[in-house]
Amino acid sequence: MYIKQIIIQGFKSYKEQTVIEPFSPKHNVIVGRNGSGKSNFFAAIRFVLSDAYTQMGREERQALLHEGTGPAVMSAFVEIIFDNSDDRFPTGKPELILRRTIGAKKDEYSLDRKNATKSDVMNLLESAGFSRSNPYYIVPQGRVTALTNMKDAERLTLLKEVAGTQVYEARRTESLKIMTDTNNKRAKIDELLDYIKERLSELEEEKEELRDYQDKDKERRCLQYTIDHREQVAIADELENLDGQRQTGVEDTDDSRGRFTQGEKNIAEIEAEISNLKQQMGFLKVDKRQLEIERKENARAKAKVELDIKGLTDNQKALNQSKTRNQQEVQSLRTSIHQRETELEKIAPEFAELQKNETGIKSELESAEAIRQRLYSKQGRNSRFKNKKERDEWLKNEINEAYPQHTKMKAVRMQTVEEITQLEKDIAAAESTLATLREQYDQRGNNTESMQQQVQAAKEERDRLMDERKQLWREDAKLESVVNNALTERGRAEQNLSHRMDQNTSRGLAAVRRIKQAQKLEGCYGTIAELMEPKESFGTAVEVTAGNSLFHYVVDNDETASKVLEILQRERAGRVTFMPLNRLKPRTGNIPRTNDAIPILDRITYDAQYEKAFQQVFGQTVVCPSLAIAAQYARSHGVNAITMEGDQSDRKGALTGGYHDPRQSRLEAVRNVTKWQNEHDIHKERLNEIKRTLNLKDQEITRAVGNLQKLEQTRQRQEGSYAPLQQEIRSQTIHLENLKDTLSAKIRAKASIEASIKTLTEQQSAHEAEVSSEFKKALTREEETQLENLSSTIQDLCREYKKVSADRSELESRKSTLEIELRENLRPRLDQISAQEYENQDGGSKSSLREAQAELKRTNKAMEILETKLEEIESSIDQSNAQITELETRLAETKRQQEEIAKGIERAQKRMEKNMQKKAILAKQATEVNSRIRELGVLPQEAFAKYEKMKSEAIVKRLHKVNEALKKYSHVNKKAFQQYEQFTTQRETLTKRRAELDSSAASIEELITVLDQRKDEAIERTFKQVSREFANVFEKLVPAGRGRLVIQRKTDRQAAAQAAEEYSDDDERRESVENYTGVGISVSFNSKHDDQQRIQQLSGGQKSTFHGFLPPILHLLSPNVLTRHFPPFKGLCALALVFAIQRCDPAPFYLFDEIDANLDAQYRTAVAQMLQSISNTPAEGSSPQKSKKKKAPAKKTPRKQTAAAATSSENGESAASNEDVSDEISEPEGEEEEEEEEGSSGVGGRQFICTTFRPEMLLVAEKCYGVRYAGKSSSVVAVSREDAMEFVQGERQ
């Protein structure tokens, strides 16, 4: 365990929060300039861990707070974080956070962020090894100097503190005080015994006279008892009679109160029913007004629709007449078109046949003409050329020239074929497009009808949604009224409840509810009254039992309660008592469970999680049928008992009761508030749901209206698209006719091209044949014959061609006429009339008429529904009025009965008060009689029967005579017997007490002897341990020297001390430590065998060397080097003593503030190496390292040699050297012992936090820190060893 981290804020020079980098578990060194805050850092640690800062006044606490410019520091804290990985602190956590916070008015501790008391903190520290008797684990500045200058007597006192003798001294002082008290008590007892002896002798003489007096007095007491007893019986009879009357009156009153309570409930129920009926009537009237408004709106809408229908009907008649005329004309046009199309169908085949014949004849004619022309050419060529060669050359030339023309004509033919193919495709596409357009045009009526249906469906959906929204509006208005009414009633109920409790409590509970809602605190459950539901007949008992606890607020834990209380205090919002379930510890008593004692908790319904709260309030209470039974159970079982009427008997015997007005019941007021709160919440939730539904309905209506608008726009676009569609049909028709004409032309051009190709081919063939033939000047006979035949054939073909051509022209003319008439006249007119008819049909009012008729039908239906609802509402209002009248009559009658019952209760109450007054007088008389009977004392047996039959007058006379006889005994000591017995008993008691005190005194003397012996043993044991460790430490610090501690005794005991040196140490231990006057230090610095010197004797060269300067603070500040001069050897001895004490009583860590300030370099190095060795060696219990080694045989030192080892000073001193201790613990030769290595016990493996001005300690430090002072505030930062060394060297220069 070690200090892991320290956080300081506001403490002395540390204004801002300083979070120091985690410390090393070994050796840590802090450097800094003078005044930078090093000592304040150690003071902060002592502030938390030691007793140096206890019982401080306001000014002392204020002195610990930072003082400087800027805002004043109101509080400071120091927080130390311990590494607890070794579980040295019994917390079970790897870290322990200890904080102490101080202010002008506070001083607080906390453990692991939780508040703790100082005693808890100190006990925890002591459990971890922090000893109060040995505060040397923190060595501040001046402690070493104080040890150096300490006198021998002061050093002895220090040794006693380390040994823990304060405990023995405190016990011894306490025992002496008890011994003194015991002696005083024995003296007083002796005085009392002497007085009792004298008094007993006097009382012996008075007893005889007293016997005569007692006989007379016995007779007097018997007579007096008879008189008083008779009076007592008479009073008891009268009281019994009054109790009977009271019981009868109570029963009558209870019956009246029951009837009165029931009447109040009936009144409340009737008033609630009237209120509900009036509220329902209000709703009905609101509905009626809304329905009447809707009826008027529907009536206006119906009138408007009827007017629209009338106008649309008239318009429809005109349209029907126009439609009839158009239909007749369409029929005529269709007949004409059909006739012409039929005629075209007949002409077309004939025309095609004629055209085909014409083409064939023309082809034959052209072929014959070409042959004849070739024969003529051949005939002319034969005369043109001289020989075959010339002819052949010319023919070949003609053949060659014809090839390009032939190729060109083939290409033209191919192109024409492709154009014809493309035209056929275009015609097919145009016909398909035209068919599609005509189909669309023909279906425009169906599309329009479909669109009309969609528009109508959209309108119906819109109207349906608007009707639903109206219904929601009506429900919303109703719920608004209900919520406002519930809110008003809740306000009244809360006001009524607030009148039944303290104003601060009322304000506090309201604030708690508001805070719970604002902060969303799930742990705030509610008051006791809100969390329970008692059975109906036990309401009064529960309310009386709870009292003010009804309004105690139940929360889950104290953290929630604290949070709410802080807000209440900040806002000054009243007072509330909280019941944190985690802190409640209800007592469990002996609760009876019988038929006449029922635990009140059994009659209360509540949630099991609030069990502790209800046990706390009701756990010790039972319900009994009567107050007498309640009082019996309260006495016998130590519980609180209560009746059903609220009369209470507590465990101390007090009886509380009286009349509880049910109208003033706080529990009923809480129920009323809860009822209206629940009703408000339910209807408020429903209202919010309705509003959310209304928002959704508005969105649906918006979407429906948008959809309707879109459909209307679509219909308008559709209606507007039919004229362009008709124009498109016309354009497509013209385009199609043009394509067909172009196709016909191309076909004719193709036939012409094919004929030309044929002619050219035949010509080439003829030329080629002629080239191969012989050259002749004239044609051959076959050619001439062919030429003659061709002439006649051509003439026949010409006549036939003319005839066919004339027929074809005539048919073509008729065909063209029909086509033009159809294309230009009949079909356009038909389309025009059809379009006009559609426009009349669609643009008219047919669809509007259907819509208007549907709207009229819907309006009529809505009117019927409204009329039905209005009739139902009128009927409901009449019924409600009748019920309200009947209930008001019942209410008036019930109130009259209540007044009569209340007057009867008041009269009975007055009678009972009179009886109670009379009963009180009789009870007082009975008390006086009983008192007189008790004053008579113990009566003889004859007193109860001797004068029983004697008359009262005779008894009075006899009593008078006896009283006269007793007057002569007025001087007699009437208590002689009693006093004699008392004094005898007191003498025996005092004698026994005297023996007990003698025994106690002997025990105390024995205890004092034991305490003195144990104190002596503790001092001897501690001195030897410290002496041994001092010698070991000094030997390490000064290897060439030797040191030891010396016990000093009184001068008058010097001879006894010298004689004691001849005996063993066991004899010396038995001497009382009261003979010790001090502890000295004897050292030698240059030899282990030379005579040693006392620390007071160090002088000359040993005192001539002075080293001293304050350690440099930080290189950021200018050096302020001061020089102090202390003898280095004295300081070394003081350090050795500190280390020895620490080894005897080790702590988890050590804090040294400039312990090497007065040492020279040699000893500073030795001290630094020792600190390094201790910090690097594992501590006991953490990493024990043991080794077995052979122990050297014990030397049998003669008794004189042992005596010589203990030197005696001239003041009677004796010292126990290291050899003496070794001789005491030596064992026989040859035995082995387990011995821990050096450092495994004592302070091995401990953490060191040191400040220094010297470099030696820095060389062995594990971590280095620097203290800065800037802006009038200190801070601590980690620095490297090189920076720290550089800073120290700079300061030394």
mmCIF file of C-alpha atoms in Angstrom, residues 747-969:
data_model
loop_
_atom_site.group_PDB
_atom_site.id
_atom_site.type_symbol
_atom_site.label_atom_id
_atom_site.label_comp_id
_atom_site.label_asym_id
_atom_site.label_seq_id
_atom_site.Cartn_x
_atom_site.Cartn_y
_atom_site.Cartn_z
ATOM 1 C CA ILE A 747 -44.636 0.835 -109.082
ATOM 2 C CA ARG A 748 -45.237 2.398 -112.496
ATOM 3 C CA ALA A 749 -41.656 3.673 -112.556
ATOM 4 C CA LYS A 750 -40.428 0.209 -111.709
ATOM 5 C CA ALA A 751 -42.391 -1.325 -114.608
ATOM 6 C CA SER A 752 -40.963 1.282 -116.991
ATOM 7 C CA ILE A 753 -37.436 0.633 -115.788
ATOM 8 C CA GLU A 754 -37.868 -3.109 -116.136
ATOM 9 C CA ALA A 755 -39.132 -2.645 -119.716
ATOM 10 C CA SER A 756 -36.140 -0.466 -120.579
ATOM 11 C CA ILE A 757 -33.786 -3.028 -119.085
ATOM 12 C CA LYS A 758 -35.475 -5.739 -121.090
ATOM 13 C CA THR A 759 -35.153 -3.744 -124.330
ATOM 14 C CA LEU A 760 -31.561 -2.967 -123.653
ATOM 15 C CA THR A 761 -30.807 -6.584 -122.859
ATOM 16 C CA GLU A 762 -32.444 -7.806 -126.043
ATOM 17 C CA GLN A 763 -30.528 -5.197 -128.028
ATOM 18 C CA GLN A 764 -27.227 -6.336 -126.533
ATOM 19 C CA SER A 765 -28.072 -9.942 -127.278
ATOM 20 C CA ALA A 766 -28.879 -9.026 -130.871
ATOM 21 C CA HIS A 767 -25.606 -7.135 -131.247
ATOM 22 C CA GLU A 768 -23.679 -10.060 -129.848
ATOM 23 C CA ALA A 769 -25.470 -12.449 -132.256
ATOM 24 C CA GLU A 770 -24.791 -10.131 -135.131
ATOM 25 C CA VAL A 771 -21.098 -10.061 -134.322
ATOM 26 C CA SER A 772 -20.975 -13.780 -134.668
ATOM 27 C CA SER A 773 -22.913 -13.775 -137.957
ATOM 28 C CA GLU A 774 -21.549 -13.253 -141.447
ATOM 29 C CA PHE A 775 -21.332 -9.852 -143.027
ATOM 30 C CA LYS A 776 -24.026 -9.288 -145.657
ATOM 31 C CA LYS A 777 -25.244 -6.241 -147.428
ATOM 32 C CA ALA A 778 -28.910 -7.123 -147.087
ATOM 33 C CA LEU A 779 -31.209 -8.826 -144.513
ATOM 34 C CA THR A 780 -31.774 -12.547 -144.659
ATOM 35 C CA ARG A 781 -35.068 -13.972 -145.760
ATOM 36 C CA GLU A 782 -36.044 -14.912 -142.239
ATOM 37 C CA GLU A 783 -35.339 -11.384 -141.108
ATOM 38 C CA GLU A 784 -37.329 -9.880 -143.879
ATOM 39 C CA THR A 785 -40.238 -12.228 -143.105
ATOM 40 C CA GLN A 786 -39.985 -11.319 -139.440
ATOM 41 C CA LEU A 787 -39.993 -7.629 -140.348
ATOM 42 C CA GLU A 788 -43.174 -7.991 -142.363
ATOM 43 C CA ASN A 789 -44.903 -9.946 -139.575
ATOM 44 C CA LEU A 790 -43.875 -7.363 -137.000
ATOM 45 C CA SER A 791 -45.511 -4.547 -138.889
ATOM 46 C CA SER A 792 -48.918 -6.251 -138.833
ATOM 47 C CA THR A 793 -48.460 -7.290 -135.201
ATOM 48 C CA ILE A 794 -47.576 -3.767 -134.119
ATOM 49 C CA GLN A 795 -50.679 -2.403 -135.782
ATOM 50 C CA ASP A 796 -52.899 -4.928 -133.975
ATOM 51 C CA LEU A 797 -51.204 -4.166 -130.638
ATOM 52 C CA CYS A 798 -51.638 -0.432 -131.160
ATOM 53 C CA ARG A 799 -55.383 -0.783 -131.741
ATOM 54 C CA GLU A 800 -55.733 -3.070 -128.672
ATOM 55 C CA TYR A 801 -53.645 -0.745 -126.488
ATOM 56 C CA LYS A 802 -55.741 2.281 -127.369
ATOM 57 C CA LYS A 803 -58.934 0.464 -126.456
ATOM 58 C CA VAL A 804 -57.577 -0.869 -123.118
ATOM 59 C CA SER A 805 -56.091 2.508 -122.285
ATOM 60 C CA ALA A 806 -59.411 4.250 -122.943
ATOM 61 C CA ASP A 807 -61.260 1.807 -120.628
ATOM 62 C CA ARG A 808 -58.618 2.171 -117.934
ATOM 63 C CA SER A 809 -58.788 5.991 -118.111
ATOM 64 C CA GLU A 810 -62.558 5.938 -117.749
ATOM 65 C CA LEU A 811 -62.411 3.665 -114.670
ATOM 66 C CA GLU A 812 -59.543 5.638 -113.241
ATOM 67 C CA SER A 813 -61.522 8.846 -113.573
ATOM 68 C CA ARG A 814 -64.522 7.296 -111.731
ATOM 69 C CA LYS A 815 -62.238 5.811 -109.085
ATOM 70 C CA SER A 816 -60.552 9.134 -108.476
ATOM 71 C CA THR A 817 -63.895 10.860 -108.208
ATOM 72 C CA LEU A 818 -65.126 8.398 -105.567
ATOM 73 C CA GLU A 819 -61.910 8.572 -103.579
ATOM 74 C CA ILE A 820 -61.859 12.352 -103.605
ATOM 75 C CA GLU A 821 -65.505 12.493 -102.519
ATOM 76 C CA LEU A 822 -64.843 10.104 -99.659
ATOM 77 C CA ARG A 823 -61.608 11.768 -98.603
ATOM 78 C CA GLU A 824 -62.568 15.376 -99.053
ATOM 79 C CA ASN A 825 -66.281 15.420 -98.296
ATOM 80 C CA LEU A 826 -68.064 12.481 -96.728
ATOM 81 C CA ARG A 827 -65.544 11.210 -94.157
ATOM 82 C CA PRO A 828 -64.516 14.663 -92.871
ATOM 83 C CA ARG A 829 -68.187 15.564 -92.530
ATOM 84 C CA LEU A 830 -68.854 12.333 -90.621
ATOM 85 C CA ASP A 831 -65.942 13.009 -88.293
ATOM 86 C CA GLN A 832 -67.148 16.559 -87.814
ATOM 87 C CA ILE A 833 -70.660 15.507 -86.870
ATOM 88 C CA SER A 834 -69.387 12.690 -84.613
ATOM 89 C CA ALA A 835 -67.116 15.122 -82.815
ATOM 90 C CA GLN A 836 -69.938 17.579 -82.443
ATOM 91 C CA GLU A 837 -72.202 14.835 -81.108
ATOM 92 C CA TYR A 838 -69.554 13.756 -78.566
ATOM 93 C CA GLU A 839 -68.992 17.326 -77.548
ATOM 94 C CA ASN A 840 -72.679 17.781 -77.069
ATOM 95 C CA GLN A 841 -72.858 14.555 -75.126
ATOM 96 C CA ASP A 842 -69.764 15.185 -72.955
ATOM 97 C CA GLY A 843 -69.718 18.915 -72.747
ATOM 98 C CA GLY A 844 -73.345 18.932 -71.875
ATOM 99 C CA SER A 845 -74.716 18.328 -68.468
ATOM 100 C CA LYS A 846 -75.214 14.545 -68.503
ATOM 101 C CA SER A 847 -72.302 13.792 -66.179
ATOM 102 C CA SER A 848 -72.988 16.936 -64.178
ATOM 103 C CA LEU A 849 -76.601 15.893 -63.921
ATOM 104 C CA ARG A 850 -75.649 12.486 -62.569
ATOM 105 C CA GLU A 851 -73.310 14.128 -60.078
ATOM 106 C CA ALA A 852 -75.981 16.580 -59.001
ATOM 107 C CA GLN A 853 -78.503 13.765 -58.619
ATOM 108 C CA ALA A 854 -76.006 11.780 -56.522
ATOM 109 C CA GLU A 855 -75.322 14.878 -54.419
ATOM 110 C CA LEU A 856 -79.063 15.384 -53.926
ATOM 111 C CA LYS A 857 -79.440 11.770 -52.852
ATOM 112 C CA ARG A 858 -76.568 12.098 -50.386
ATOM 113 C CA THR A 859 -77.980 15.353 -49.016
ATOM 114 C CA ASN A 860 -81.406 13.795 -48.523
ATOM 115 C CA LYS A 861 -79.864 10.863 -46.695
ATOM 116 C CA ALA A 862 -77.809 13.224 -44.480
ATOM 117 C CA MET A 863 -80.974 15.220 -43.738
ATOM 118 C CA GLU A 864 -82.768 12.064 -42.681
ATOM 119 C CA ILE A 865 -79.875 11.083 -40.391
ATOM 120 C CA LEU A 866 -79.780 14.608 -38.887
ATOM 121 C CA GLU A 867 -83.511 14.566 -38.261
ATOM 122 C CA THR A 868 -83.222 11.181 -36.554
ATOM 123 C CA LYS A 869 -80.331 12.382 -34.376
ATOM 124 C CA LEU A 870 -82.162 15.587 -33.462
ATOM 125 C CA GLU A 871 -85.205 13.589 -32.422
ATOM 126 C CA GLU A 872 -83.032 11.299 -30.290
ATOM 127 C CA ILE A 873 -81.271 14.297 -28.697
ATOM 128 C CA GLU A 874 -84.590 15.998 -27.942
ATOM 129 C CA SER A 875 -85.811 12.813 -26.324
ATOM 130 C CA SER A 876 -82.581 12.452 -24.294
ATOM 131 C CA ILE A 877 -82.802 16.087 -23.130
ATOM 132 C CA ASP A 878 -86.380 15.569 -21.985
ATOM 133 C CA GLN A 879 -85.406 12.395 -20.112
ATOM 134 C CA SER A 880 -82.419 14.136 -18.494
ATOM 135 C CA ASN A 881 -84.611 17.055 -17.378
ATOM 136 C CA ALA A 882 -87.062 14.629 -15.847
ATOM 137 C CA GLN A 883 -84.261 12.747 -14.064
ATOM 138 C CA ILE A 884 -82.698 15.997 -12.800
ATOM 139 C CA THR A 885 -86.072 17.154 -11.437
ATOM 140 C CA GLU A 886 -86.553 13.825 -9.674
ATOM 141 C CA LEU A 887 -82.991 13.855 -8.277
ATOM 142 C CA GLU A 888 -83.310 17.433 -7.040
ATOM 143 C CA THR A 889 -86.474 16.448 -5.214
ATOM 144 C CA ARG A 890 -84.665 13.489 -3.636
ATOM 145 C CA LEU A 891 -81.722 15.746 -2.784
ATOM 146 C CA ALA A 892 -83.922 18.264 -0.990
ATOM 147 C CA GLU A 893 -85.637 15.488 0.955
ATOM 148 C CA THR A 894 -82.290 13.903 1.889
ATOM 149 C CA LYS A 895 -80.908 17.264 3.062
ATOM 150 C CA ARG A 896 -84.009 17.794 5.216
ATOM 151 C CA GLN A 897 -83.481 14.363 6.773
ATOM 152 C CA GLN A 898 -79.815 15.173 7.322
ATOM 153 C CA GLU A 899 -80.724 18.357 9.193
ATOM 154 C CA GLU A 900 -83.051 16.412 11.462
ATOM 155 C CA ILE A 901 -80.394 13.739 12.106
ATOM 156 C CA ALA A 902 -77.770 16.424 12.822
ATOM 157 C CA LYS A 903 -80.089 18.105 15.345
ATOM 158 C CA GLY A 904 -80.703 14.721 17.004
ATOM 159 C CA ILE A 905 -76.944 14.069 17.189
ATOM 160 C CA GLU A 906 -76.408 17.512 18.692
ATOM 161 C CA ARG A 907 -79.078 16.889 21.361
ATOM 162 C CA ALA A 908 -77.580 13.481 22.166
ATOM 163 C CA GLN A 909 -74.128 15.051 22.337
ATOM 164 C CA LYS A 910 -75.339 17.603 24.868
ATOM 165 C CA ARG A 911 -76.939 14.853 26.981
ATOM 166 C CA MET A 912 -73.729 12.860 26.849
ATOM 167 C CA GLU A 913 -71.718 15.940 27.851
ATOM 168 C CA LYS A 914 -73.939 16.406 30.920
ATOM 169 C CA ASN A 915 -73.558 12.750 31.808
ATOM 170 C CA MET A 916 -69.825 13.029 31.315
ATOM 171 C CA GLN A 917 -69.692 16.023 33.675
ATOM 172 C CA LYS A 918 -71.671 14.113 36.275
ATOM 173 C CA LYS A 919 -69.506 11.083 35.727
ATOM 174 C CA ALA A 920 -66.385 13.184 36.172
ATOM 175 C CA ILE A 921 -67.705 14.457 39.533
ATOM 176 C CA LEU A 922 -68.513 10.929 40.645
ATOM 177 C CA ALA A 923 -65.156 9.677 39.393
ATOM 178 C CA LYS A 924 -63.465 12.396 41.413
ATOM 179 C CA GLN A 925 -65.463 11.376 44.491
ATOM 180 C CA ALA A 926 -64.588 7.731 43.832
ATOM 181 C CA THR A 927 -60.939 8.673 43.550
ATOM 182 C CA GLU A 928 -61.101 10.509 46.868
ATOM 183 C CA VAL A 929 -62.814 7.532 48.531
ATOM 184 C CA ASN A 930 -60.247 5.147 47.081
ATOM 185 C CA SER A 931 -57.505 7.453 48.242
ATOM 186 C CA ARG A 932 -58.918 7.458 51.752
ATOM 187 C CA ILE A 933 -59.174 3.649 51.690
ATOM 188 C CA ARG A 934 -55.576 3.380 50.463
ATOM 189 C CA GLU A 935 -54.460 5.754 53.218
ATOM 190 C CA LEU A 936 -55.937 3.325 55.740
ATOM 191 C CA GLY A 937 -53.154 0.936 54.798
ATOM 192 C CA VAL A 938 -53.310 -2.824 55.191
ATOM 193 C CA LEU A 939 -56.560 -3.684 56.981
ATOM 194 C CA PRO A 940 -57.169 -6.677 59.250
ATOM 195 C CA GLN A 941 -59.510 -9.418 58.055
ATOM 196 C CA GLU A 942 -62.238 -8.351 60.546
ATOM 197 C CA ALA A 943 -62.580 -4.985 58.802
ATOM 198 C CA PHE A 944 -64.474 -6.580 55.915
ATOM 199 C CA ALA A 945 -67.215 -8.326 57.960
ATOM 200 C CA LYS A 946 -67.264 -7.037 61.595
ATOM 201 C CA TYR A 947 -69.293 -3.839 60.983
ATOM 202 C CA GLU A 948 -71.073 -4.968 57.855
ATOM 203 C CA LYS A 949 -74.559 -5.160 59.518
ATOM 204 C CA MET A 950 -74.116 -2.076 61.733
ATOM 205 C CA LYS A 951 -76.026 1.017 60.702
ATOM 206 C CA SER A 952 -74.135 3.953 59.342
ATOM 207 C CA GLU A 953 -75.209 6.332 62.173
ATOM 208 C CA ALA A 954 -73.880 3.922 64.835
ATOM 209 C CA ILE A 955 -70.638 3.507 62.937
ATOM 210 C CA VAL A 956 -70.159 7.280 62.818
ATOM 211 C CA LYS A 957 -70.715 7.604 66.598
ATOM 212 C CA ARG A 958 -68.334 4.735 67.313
ATOM 213 C CA LEU A 959 -65.699 6.301 65.065
ATOM 214 C CA HIS A 960 -66.012 9.616 66.943
ATOM 215 C CA LYS A 961 -65.328 7.894 70.287
ATOM 216 C CA VAL A 962 -62.282 6.077 68.899
ATOM 217 C CA ASN A 963 -60.850 9.324 67.490
ATOM 218 C CA GLU A 964 -61.250 10.996 70.900
ATOM 219 C CA ALA A 965 -59.358 8.094 72.520
ATOM 220 C CA LEU A 966 -56.523 8.364 70.002
ATOM 221 C CA LYS A 967 -55.850 12.007 70.849
ATOM 222 C CA LYS A 968 -53.885 11.023 73.998
ATOM 223 C CA TYR A 969 -51.442 9.100 71.784
#
